[in-house]
GROMACS .gro file of C-alpha atoms in nm:
model
  406
    1MET     CA    1   7.957   4.308   5.712
    2SER     CA    2   8.222   4.192   5.954
    3THR     CA    3   8.046   3.874   6.072
    4TYR     CA    4   8.052   3.571   5.847
    5HIS     CA    5   7.729   3.464   5.679
    6PRO     CA    6   7.652   3.325   5.334
    7LEU     CA    7   7.592   3.616   5.098
    8ASN     CA    8   7.284   3.668   4.888
    9GLU     CA    9   7.290   3.834   4.547
   10ALA     CA   10   7.191   4.179   4.678
   11GLU     CA   11   7.472   4.175   4.933
   12ALA     CA   12   7.720   4.060   4.671
   13ILE     CA   13   7.628   4.361   4.455
   14GLU     CA   14   7.682   4.602   4.744
   15ILE     CA   15   8.029   4.458   4.808
   16ALA     CA   16   8.110   4.484   4.437
   17ARG     CA   17   8.028   4.856   4.444
   18THR     CA   18   8.308   4.912   4.697
   19LEU     CA   19   8.583   4.793   4.460
   20ASP     CA   20   8.806   5.068   4.330
   21GLY     CA   21   8.807   5.126   3.956
   22VAL     CA   22   8.586   4.833   3.856
   23PHE     CA   23   8.230   4.964   3.833
   24ALA     CA   24   8.109   5.320   3.782
   25PRO     CA   25   7.923   5.482   4.074
   26GLY     CA   26   7.551   5.415   4.046
   27ALA     CA   27   7.592   5.150   3.777
   28GLU     CA   28   7.299   4.908   3.733
   29LEU     CA   29   7.476   4.591   3.835
   30LYS     CA   30   7.343   4.243   3.770
   31CYS     CA   31   7.428   3.938   3.981
   32ARG     CA   32   7.365   3.567   3.948
   33GLU     CA   33   7.486   3.277   4.158
   34ILE     CA   34   7.666   3.036   3.926
   35GLY     CA   35   7.833   2.797   4.167
   36ASP     CA   36   7.795   2.441   4.046
   37GLY     CA   37   8.085   2.298   4.243
   38ASN     CA   38   8.095   2.103   4.567
   39LEU     CA   39   8.213   2.356   4.824
   40ASN     CA   40   8.136   2.723   4.752
   41LEU     CA   41   7.904   3.002   4.648
   42VAL     CA   42   8.010   3.177   4.326
   43PHE     CA   43   7.857   3.504   4.205
   44HIS     CA   44   7.895   3.664   3.863
   45ILE     CA   45   7.848   4.040   3.888
   46SER     CA   46   7.840   4.261   3.579
   47ASP     CA   47   7.756   4.605   3.444
   48PRO     CA   48   7.574   4.542   3.112
   49ALA     CA   49   7.629   4.904   3.010
   50THR     CA   50   8.009   4.879   3.008
   51GLY     CA   51   8.073   4.504   2.996
   52SER     CA   52   8.276   4.520   3.320
   53SER     CA   53   8.241   4.210   3.537
   54ILE     CA   54   8.392   4.018   3.827
   55ILE     CA   55   8.367   3.681   3.998
   56MET     CA   56   8.301   3.667   4.372
   57LYS     CA   57   8.369   3.333   4.542
   58GLN     CA   58   8.265   3.267   4.900
   59ALA     CA   59   8.359   2.957   5.095
   60LEU     CA   60   8.078   2.783   5.280
   61PRO     CA   61   8.142   2.633   5.627
   62TYR     CA   62   8.042   2.291   5.497
   63ALA     CA   63   8.072   2.077   5.185
   64LYS     CA   64   7.800   2.201   4.951
   65VAL     CA   65   7.782   1.861   4.781
   66VAL     CA   66   7.684   1.693   5.111
   67GLY     CA   67   7.540   1.965   5.333
   68GLU     CA   68   7.591   2.096   5.684
   69SER     CA   69   7.665   1.748   5.817
   70TRP     CA   70   8.012   1.780   5.659
   71PRO     CA   71   8.169   2.094   5.816
   72LEU     CA   72   8.473   2.256   5.653
   73THR     CA   73   8.714   2.528   5.756
   74LEU     CA   74   8.666   2.875   5.607
   75ASP     CA   75   9.044   2.919   5.611
   76ARG     CA   76   9.048   2.746   5.274
   77ALA     CA   77   8.940   3.079   5.123
   78ARG     CA   78   9.260   3.240   5.251
   79ILE     CA   79   9.465   2.948   5.120
   80GLU     CA   80   9.302   2.979   4.779
   81SER     CA   81   9.355   3.353   4.761
   82GLU     CA   82   9.719   3.334   4.869
   83ALA     CA   83   9.785   3.044   4.632
   84LEU     CA   84   9.633   3.233   4.337
   85ILE     CA   85   9.843   3.540   4.413
   86LEU     CA   86  10.162   3.335   4.441
   87GLU     CA   87  10.082   3.133   4.127
   88GLY     CA   88  10.017   3.460   3.944
   89LYS     CA   89  10.369   3.572   4.029
   90LEU     CA   90  10.533   3.241   3.939
   91ALA     CA   91  10.325   3.170   3.625
   92PRO     CA   92  10.206   3.509   3.495
   93GLY     CA   93   9.894   3.505   3.280
   94LEU     CA   94   9.797   3.150   3.371
   95VAL     CA   95   9.565   3.224   3.667
   96PRO     CA   96   9.291   3.486   3.716
   97SER     CA   97   9.388   3.816   3.880
   98VAL     CA   98   9.278   3.854   4.243
   99TYR     CA   99   9.120   4.192   4.327
  100LEU     CA  100   9.033   4.143   4.694
  101TYR     CA  101   9.030   3.887   4.975
  102ASP     CA  102   8.797   3.945   5.271
  103LYS     CA  103   8.891   3.721   5.563
  104ASP     CA  104   8.575   3.789   5.765
  105LEU     CA  105   8.349   3.677   5.483
  106ALA     CA  106   8.586   3.406   5.348
  107LEU     CA  107   8.546   3.587   5.018
  108THR     CA  108   8.774   3.617   4.715
  109ILE     CA  109   8.699   3.861   4.432
  110MET     CA  110   8.875   3.793   4.106
  111GLU     CA  111   8.892   3.835   3.732
  112ASP     CA  112   8.590   3.717   3.534
  113LEU     CA  113   8.674   3.451   3.279
  114SER     CA  114   8.333   3.425   3.113
  115ASP     CA  115   8.495   3.452   2.771
  116HIS     CA  116   8.658   3.114   2.846
  117VAL     CA  117   8.490   2.775   2.889
  118ILE     CA  118   8.544   2.516   3.160
  119MET     CA  119   8.785   2.273   2.998
  120ARG     CA  120   8.584   1.969   3.104
  121GLN     CA  121   8.283   2.091   2.907
  122GLY     CA  122   8.505   2.191   2.619
  123LEU     CA  123   8.646   1.840   2.596
  124ILE     CA  124   8.302   1.683   2.630
  125ASN     CA  125   8.202   1.889   2.327
  126GLY     CA  126   8.508   1.771   2.133
  127GLY     CA  127   8.702   2.096   2.156
  128ARG     CA  128   9.069   2.117   2.064
  129TYR     CA  129   9.315   2.340   2.245
  130PRO     CA  130   9.647   2.357   2.061
  131LEU     CA  131   9.822   2.567   2.327
  132PHE     CA  132   9.701   2.378   2.631
  133ALA     CA  133  10.002   2.145   2.667
  134ASP     CA  134  10.238   2.443   2.644
  135HIS     CA  135  10.038   2.649   2.893
  136ILE     CA  136   9.970   2.383   3.156
  137SER     CA  137  10.324   2.245   3.141
  138SER     CA  138  10.455   2.599   3.199
  139PHE     CA  139  10.215   2.649   3.489
  140MET     CA  140  10.321   2.325   3.656
  141ALA     CA  141  10.693   2.359   3.586
  142GLN     CA  142  10.707   2.715   3.720
  143THR     CA  143  10.482   2.677   4.024
  144LEU     CA  144  10.628   2.342   4.129
  145PHE     CA  145  10.995   2.422   4.068
  146TYR     CA  146  10.995   2.761   4.237
  147THR     CA  147  10.817   2.632   4.548
  148SER     CA  148  11.041   2.325   4.581
  149ASP     CA  149  11.376   2.283   4.756
  150LEU     CA  150  11.533   2.281   4.411
  151GLY     CA  151  11.425   2.634   4.325
  152HIS     CA  152  11.348   2.801   4.659
  153ASN     CA  153  11.568   2.864   4.961
  154GLN     CA  154  11.501   2.566   5.183
  155GLN     CA  155  11.459   2.765   5.504
  156GLU     CA  156  11.222   3.013   5.340
  157LYS     CA  157  11.028   2.723   5.196
  158LYS     CA  158  10.979   2.576   5.543
  159LEU     CA  159  10.842   2.908   5.665
  160ARG     CA  160  10.604   2.935   5.367
  161MET     CA  161  10.478   2.582   5.426
  162ALA     CA  162  10.321   2.702   5.750
  163SER     CA  163  10.083   2.923   5.551
  164PHE     CA  164   9.958   2.628   5.350
  165ILE     CA  165   9.885   2.371   5.618
  166ASN     CA  166   9.550   2.248   5.488
  167PRO     CA  167   9.448   1.949   5.701
  168GLU     CA  168   9.072   1.947   5.640
  169LEU     CA  169   9.091   1.954   5.262
  170CYS     CA  170   9.385   1.715   5.261
  171LYS     CA  171   9.167   1.480   5.465
  172ILE     CA  172   8.910   1.484   5.185
  173THR     CA  173   9.179   1.379   4.938
  174GLU     CA  174   9.331   1.122   5.170
  175ASP     CA  175   8.995   0.951   5.221
  176LEU     CA  176   8.814   0.993   4.890
  177ILE     CA  177   9.113   0.916   4.665
  178PHE     CA  178   9.341   0.690   4.864
  179ASP     CA  179   9.110   0.494   5.092
  180ASP     CA  180   8.735   0.481   5.030
  181PRO     CA  181   8.738   0.341   4.672
  182TYR     CA  182   8.927   0.035   4.797
  183THR     CA  183   8.675  -0.065   5.063
  184ASN     CA  184   8.298  -0.075   5.098
  185ALA     CA  185   8.280   0.284   5.224
  186ASP     CA  186   7.953   0.473   5.276
  187THR     CA  187   8.086   0.760   5.063
  188ASN     CA  188   8.132   0.544   4.754
  189SER     CA  189   7.890   0.597   4.468
  190PHE     CA  190   7.858   0.375   4.163
  191GLU     CA  191   7.595   0.212   3.947
  192ASP     CA  192   7.486  -0.145   4.012
  193SER     CA  193   7.601  -0.239   3.664
  194ILE     CA  194   7.966  -0.207   3.773
  195ARG     CA  195   7.932  -0.344   4.126
  196ASP     CA  196   8.147  -0.642   4.029
  197ALA     CA  197   8.426  -0.404   3.923
  198ALA     CA  198   8.393  -0.204   4.247
  199GLU     CA  199   8.408  -0.518   4.458
  200ALA     CA  200   8.715  -0.630   4.265
  201LEU     CA  201   8.886  -0.310   4.380
  202TRP     CA  202   8.809  -0.396   4.741
  203ASN     CA  203   8.972  -0.739   4.711
  204ASP     CA  204   9.283  -0.660   4.504
  205GLY     CA  205   9.576  -0.687   4.744
  206GLU     CA  206   9.835  -0.601   4.480
  207LEU     CA  207   9.645  -0.282   4.402
  208HIS     CA  208   9.610  -0.196   4.770
  209LEU     CA  209   9.987  -0.213   4.818
  210GLU     CA  210  10.051   0.033   4.537
  211VAL     CA  211   9.777   0.269   4.657
  212ALA     CA  212   9.918   0.255   5.011
  213LEU     CA  213  10.261   0.355   4.881
  214LEU     CA  214  10.112   0.646   4.687
  215ARG     CA  215   9.904   0.748   4.987
  216GLU     CA  216  10.221   0.750   5.197
  217LYS     CA  217  10.376   0.996   4.954
  218PHE     CA  218  10.071   1.219   4.965
  219LEU     CA  219  10.082   1.213   5.345
  220THR     CA  220  10.455   1.266   5.392
  221GLN     CA  221  10.626   1.426   5.089
  222SER     CA  222  10.638   1.806   5.088
  223GLN     CA  223  10.814   1.852   4.756
  224ALA     CA  224  10.636   2.168   4.639
  225LEU     CA  225  10.323   2.378   4.673
  226LEU     CA  226  10.052   2.189   4.487
  227HIS     CA  227   9.735   2.324   4.335
  228GLY     CA  228   9.587   2.011   4.491
  229ASP     CA  229   9.283   1.968   4.266
  230LEU     CA  230   9.413   2.028   3.914
  231HIS     CA  231   9.139   1.867   3.706
  232THR     CA  232   8.976   1.993   3.386
  233GLY     CA  233   8.694   2.143   3.593
  234SER     CA  234   8.954   2.374   3.750
  235ILE     CA  235   9.077   2.510   3.418
  236PHE     CA  236   8.918   2.782   3.207
  237ILE     CA  237   9.027   2.767   2.845
  238THR     CA  238   9.005   2.898   2.490
  239PRO     CA  239   9.215   2.791   2.193
  240GLU     CA  240   9.450   3.079   2.281
  241SER     CA  241   9.435   3.099   2.661
  242THR     CA  242   9.452   2.876   2.968
  243LYS     CA  243   9.365   2.989   3.322
  244VAL     CA  244   9.396   2.766   3.629
  245ILE     CA  245   9.140   2.833   3.903
  246ASP     CA  246   9.025   2.699   4.242
  247PRO     CA  247   9.348   2.613   4.433
  248GLU     CA  248   9.167   2.582   4.766
  249PHE     CA  249   9.318   2.234   4.813
  250ALA     CA  250   9.669   2.385   4.790
  251TYR     CA  251   9.930   2.236   5.022
  252TYR     CA  252  10.291   2.117   5.009
  253GLY     CA  253  10.293   1.765   4.869
  254PRO     CA  254  10.432   1.537   4.597
  255MET     CA  255  10.458   1.710   4.259
  256GLY     CA  256  10.331   1.409   4.068
  257PHE     CA  257   9.989   1.454   4.225
  258ASP     CA  258   9.924   1.774   4.026
  259ILE     CA  259  10.069   1.640   3.703
  260GLY     CA  260   9.883   1.313   3.745
  261ALA     CA  261   9.554   1.496   3.802
  262VAL     CA  262   9.581   1.672   3.466
  263ILE     CA  263   9.665   1.349   3.285
  264ALA     CA  264   9.391   1.153   3.466
  265ASN     CA  265   9.122   1.394   3.355
  266LEU     CA  266   9.235   1.377   2.994
  267LEU     CA  267   9.219   0.998   3.022
  268LEU     CA  268   8.872   1.013   3.175
  269ASN     CA  269   8.757   1.203   2.869
  270TYR     CA  270   8.939   0.944   2.658
  271ALA     CA  271   8.726   0.674   2.824
  272ALA     CA  272   8.413   0.887   2.786
  273ARG     CA  273   8.443   0.889   2.407
  274GLU     CA  274   8.266   0.550   2.427
  275GLY     CA  275   7.944   0.747   2.465
  276ARG     CA  276   8.046   1.080   2.312
  277ASP     CA  277   8.133   0.981   1.955
  278SER     CA  278   7.896   0.756   1.766
  279ASP     CA  279   8.131   0.738   1.468
  280GLU     CA  280   8.424   0.507   1.546
  281ALA     CA  281   8.666   0.690   1.316
  282GLN     CA  282   8.582   1.021   1.484
  283ARG     CA  283   8.622   0.859   1.826
  284GLU     CA  284   8.965   0.724   1.748
  285LYS     CA  285   9.074   1.055   1.596
  286TYR     CA  286   8.977   1.247   1.908
  287ARG     CA  287   9.134   0.987   2.133
  288ALA     CA  288   9.458   1.023   1.938
  289TYR     CA  289   9.441   1.397   2.002
  290LEU     CA  290   9.395   1.339   2.376
  291LEU     CA  291   9.687   1.094   2.395
  292GLU     CA  292   9.910   1.330   2.199
  293THR     CA  293   9.814   1.609   2.439
  294ILE     CA  294   9.905   1.390   2.738
  295LYS     CA  295  10.242   1.308   2.585
  296ASN     CA  296  10.308   1.674   2.512
  297VAL     CA  297  10.208   1.780   2.864
  298TRP     CA  298  10.461   1.545   3.021
  299ASN     CA  299  10.741   1.600   2.769
  300GLN     CA  300  10.710   1.977   2.780
  301PHE     CA  301  10.688   1.977   3.159
  302HIS     CA  302  10.998   1.757   3.172
  303SER     CA  303  11.204   1.985   2.948
  304LYS     CA  304  11.084   2.309   3.113
  305PHE     CA  305  11.141   2.181   3.465
  306LEU     CA  306  11.495   2.072   3.381
  307ALA     CA  307  11.565   2.405   3.211
  308LEU     CA  308  11.454   2.588   3.525
  309TRP     CA  309  11.668   2.356   3.736
  310ASP     CA  310  11.974   2.419   3.517
  311ALA     CA  311  11.927   2.795   3.522
  312HIS     CA  312  11.791   2.862   3.871
  313GLY     CA  313  11.867   2.562   4.093
  314VAL     CA  314  11.961   2.653   4.449
  315ASP     CA  315  12.070   2.311   4.576
  316ARG     CA  316  12.435   2.256   4.482
  317LEU     CA  317  12.450   1.884   4.553
  318ALA     CA  318  12.126   1.806   4.371
  319ALA     CA  319  12.260   1.988   4.064
  320ALA     CA  320  12.610   1.836   4.077
  321ALA     CA  321  12.551   1.475   4.181
  322PRO     CA  322  12.592   1.252   3.871
  323GLY     CA  323  12.262   1.097   3.765
  324TYR     CA  324  12.054   1.274   4.030
  325LYS     CA  325  11.846   1.482   3.790
  326ALA     CA  326  11.764   1.181   3.572
  327ASN     CA  327  11.673   0.977   3.879
  328TYR     CA  328  11.456   1.259   4.016
  329MET     CA  329  11.264   1.300   3.692
  330GLN     CA  330  11.209   0.925   3.654
  331ARG     CA  331  11.066   0.907   4.007
  332LEU     CA  332  10.849   1.207   3.927
  333LEU     CA  333  10.714   1.033   3.616
  334GLN     CA  334  10.638   0.721   3.818
  335ASP     CA  335  10.455   0.926   4.079
  336THR     CA  336  10.263   1.104   3.805
  337ILE     CA  337  10.145   0.778   3.652
  338GLY     CA  338  10.044   0.628   3.986
  339PHE     CA  339   9.855   0.935   4.103
  340ALA     CA  340   9.681   0.958   3.765
  341GLY     CA  341   9.553   0.605   3.815
  342CYS     CA  342   9.423   0.686   4.164
  343LYS     CA  343   9.243   0.994   4.036
  344MET     CA  344   9.074   0.789   3.766
  345VAL     CA  345   8.953   0.513   3.997
  346ARG     CA  346   8.797   0.751   4.248
  347ARG     CA  347   8.601   0.932   3.976
  348ILE     CA  348   8.422   0.610   3.885
  349VAL     CA  349   8.342   0.453   4.222
  350GLY     CA  350   8.399   0.735   4.472
  351LEU     CA  351   8.190   1.025   4.597
  352ALA     CA  352   8.242   1.283   4.319
  353HIS     CA  353   8.236   1.174   3.956
  354VAL     CA  354   8.297   1.357   3.626
  355ALA     CA  355   8.034   1.476   3.382
  356ASP     CA  356   8.239   1.338   3.093
  357ILE     CA  357   8.121   0.990   3.188
  358ASP     CA  358   7.824   1.040   3.420
  359LYS     CA  359   7.630   1.245   3.166
  360ILE     CA  360   7.651   0.980   2.893
  361GLU     CA  361   7.285   0.903   2.828
  362ASP     CA  362   7.319   0.554   2.682
  363ALA     CA  363   7.354   0.316   2.977
  364ALA     CA  364   7.557   0.056   2.788
  365ALA     CA  365   7.801   0.316   2.656
  366ARG     CA  366   7.829   0.471   3.000
  367GLU     CA  367   7.912   0.133   3.151
  368ARG     CA  368   8.178   0.071   2.886
  369ALA     CA  369   8.332   0.408   2.966
  370GLN     CA  370   8.328   0.337   3.339
  371ARG     CA  371   8.491  -0.002   3.295
  372LEU     CA  372   8.750   0.140   3.056
  373ALA     CA  373   8.841   0.417   3.300
  374LEU     CA  374   8.876   0.163   3.583
  375SER     CA  375   9.088  -0.065   3.367
  376ILE     CA  376   9.324   0.216   3.272
  377GLY     CA  377   9.338   0.352   3.627
  378LYS     CA  378   9.417   0.017   3.789
  379SER     CA  379   9.684  -0.060   3.531
  380LEU     CA  380   9.853   0.275   3.582
  381ILE     CA  381   9.861   0.227   3.959
  382LYS     CA  382  10.011  -0.120   3.929
  383GLN     CA  383  10.272  -0.029   3.667
  384SER     CA  384  10.376   0.308   3.809
  385ARG     CA  385  10.682   0.200   4.009
  386LYS     CA  386  10.830   0.029   3.704
  387ALA     CA  387  10.749   0.294   3.444
  388ALA     CA  388  11.035   0.444   3.246
  389THR     CA  389  10.862   0.660   2.981
  390ILE     CA  390  10.533   0.836   2.920
  391ASP     CA  391  10.483   0.602   2.624
  392GLU     CA  392  10.400   0.324   2.868
  393LEU     CA  393  10.099   0.522   2.989
  394ILE     CA  394   9.990   0.579   2.630
  395ASP     CA  395  10.023   0.209   2.556
  396THR     CA  396   9.811   0.124   2.860
  397ALA     CA  397   9.527   0.344   2.736
  398LEU     CA  398   9.547   0.201   2.385
  399SER     CA  399   9.553  -0.159   2.508
  400ALA     CA  400   9.257  -0.104   2.738
  401SER     CA  401   9.044   0.057   2.467
  402THR     CA  402   9.131  -0.226   2.228
  403ALA     CA  403   9.015  -0.477   2.491
  404VAL     CA  404   8.682  -0.292   2.522
  405LYS     CA  405   8.624  -0.324   2.148
  406ALA     CA  406   8.705  -0.693   2.161
   0.00000   0.00000   0.00000
C-alpha cells in the first residue's frame, strides 16, 4: 500500500498486523471507525482476547466537515506525528505514544486512550478533574518554553521551524477565528435567535481593532511551537491522567494562543451551564469549579514557566535585563486573555461550534448560553491589552453571568 487512498476497516486491520509486538500472529482483530472530528479518519483496532488495542489516524485530503470542495494537505499528518513525538520528549506522559508514521498513507498509529474520556464530554457531564490544572500547565510550560528562544538555541529553533511550516491549517485559523466571525461570511453559522448579536460583531469597530492586533500576532509572532488547536476536544482525561492529542495544527506562533484556547473552552462550558444544570445552586457550584480551574491553570503555568526560565534559560540578556521577565509574562497573560476571547466568539457564530452549547436541548437556555459566551468573549478581547491579572478574566465571567440572570 504505497499509494495514498482512504483506508477501510479491513485494510486498517492488515496494517495493524504488521506492527511489532502489539498483536499476536493470527489474532482475531476488531476494527471500527470512530472519527467524529472535522478532518480525519480514526480507527480503533483491538484484540478482544488480550485487550491489546491501538488508534490509527489517517488524514483525508479534504476537510471532512465540509467535503471534497475544501482540499487540505496530507502533510499535516507528518506535522502531527512529529509534534506528538517532540511533545512526548518535552512533556513525558502527557501525550499518547506514537508507534508508527506512514508518510505514503498520511497515517499515524498511536496509543489507545479508550480508558480516558474526551474532556469536553466529561465537562458536559459535570466531571471534575483535580489534576488537570497541574497536568495541562506542565504540558504548556514545558512544550512552549523548550521550543522558544528562551529555552532553545535560537539558530536550532530557526531550523526546526522549517519542519512546522503549516500554511493550510494556519489559513483555517486565520479565517475562521480572526476574520469570518466579524463579517457576514458564508462560513459563519448561527441560529436566527442570535442574529442581532452576530450583526453587532460585524459593526463593532473597537472590537475589530483588537481582533486585528491579535490576528497580527498570530500571523507574525513565532514565539514557540504551538499545539495550535488545544481545546477540550483535543484532551483525553481521567481524574488521574491527562493526555493531549491532535496537534495537526502545530506551528510556531504566539504562546498565548495555546493557553487562551484551554481557558476559552473552560469558559464555553461555563456558559453552557445555563442549559446543563437545572438547579441554580448546582450550576453556580460547578461554575466556581471551572473558574478555579482556569485560575490554577494560569497561575501554575506562570510559576512553572518562570522556574524553567530561571533554571534553563539560554538567552543571557532576557534573563538579566531588569523587569524583562515580569514584562514578558504580563504580555503573555494579555495575549492569553485576548486569544481566549477570539476562540469563544468563533465557537458561537463561526463554522465549527462546541457540543457544550450546541447540544443544549432547551432553545431558550441554549440562546442564553450563546449570548453569555459572546458577552464574555467580546469583553476579554476588548480588555486584553490592559489586563494585569488573571482575576480580571474571572471577574468578567462573573459579571457576565450575573447580567444574564438579571
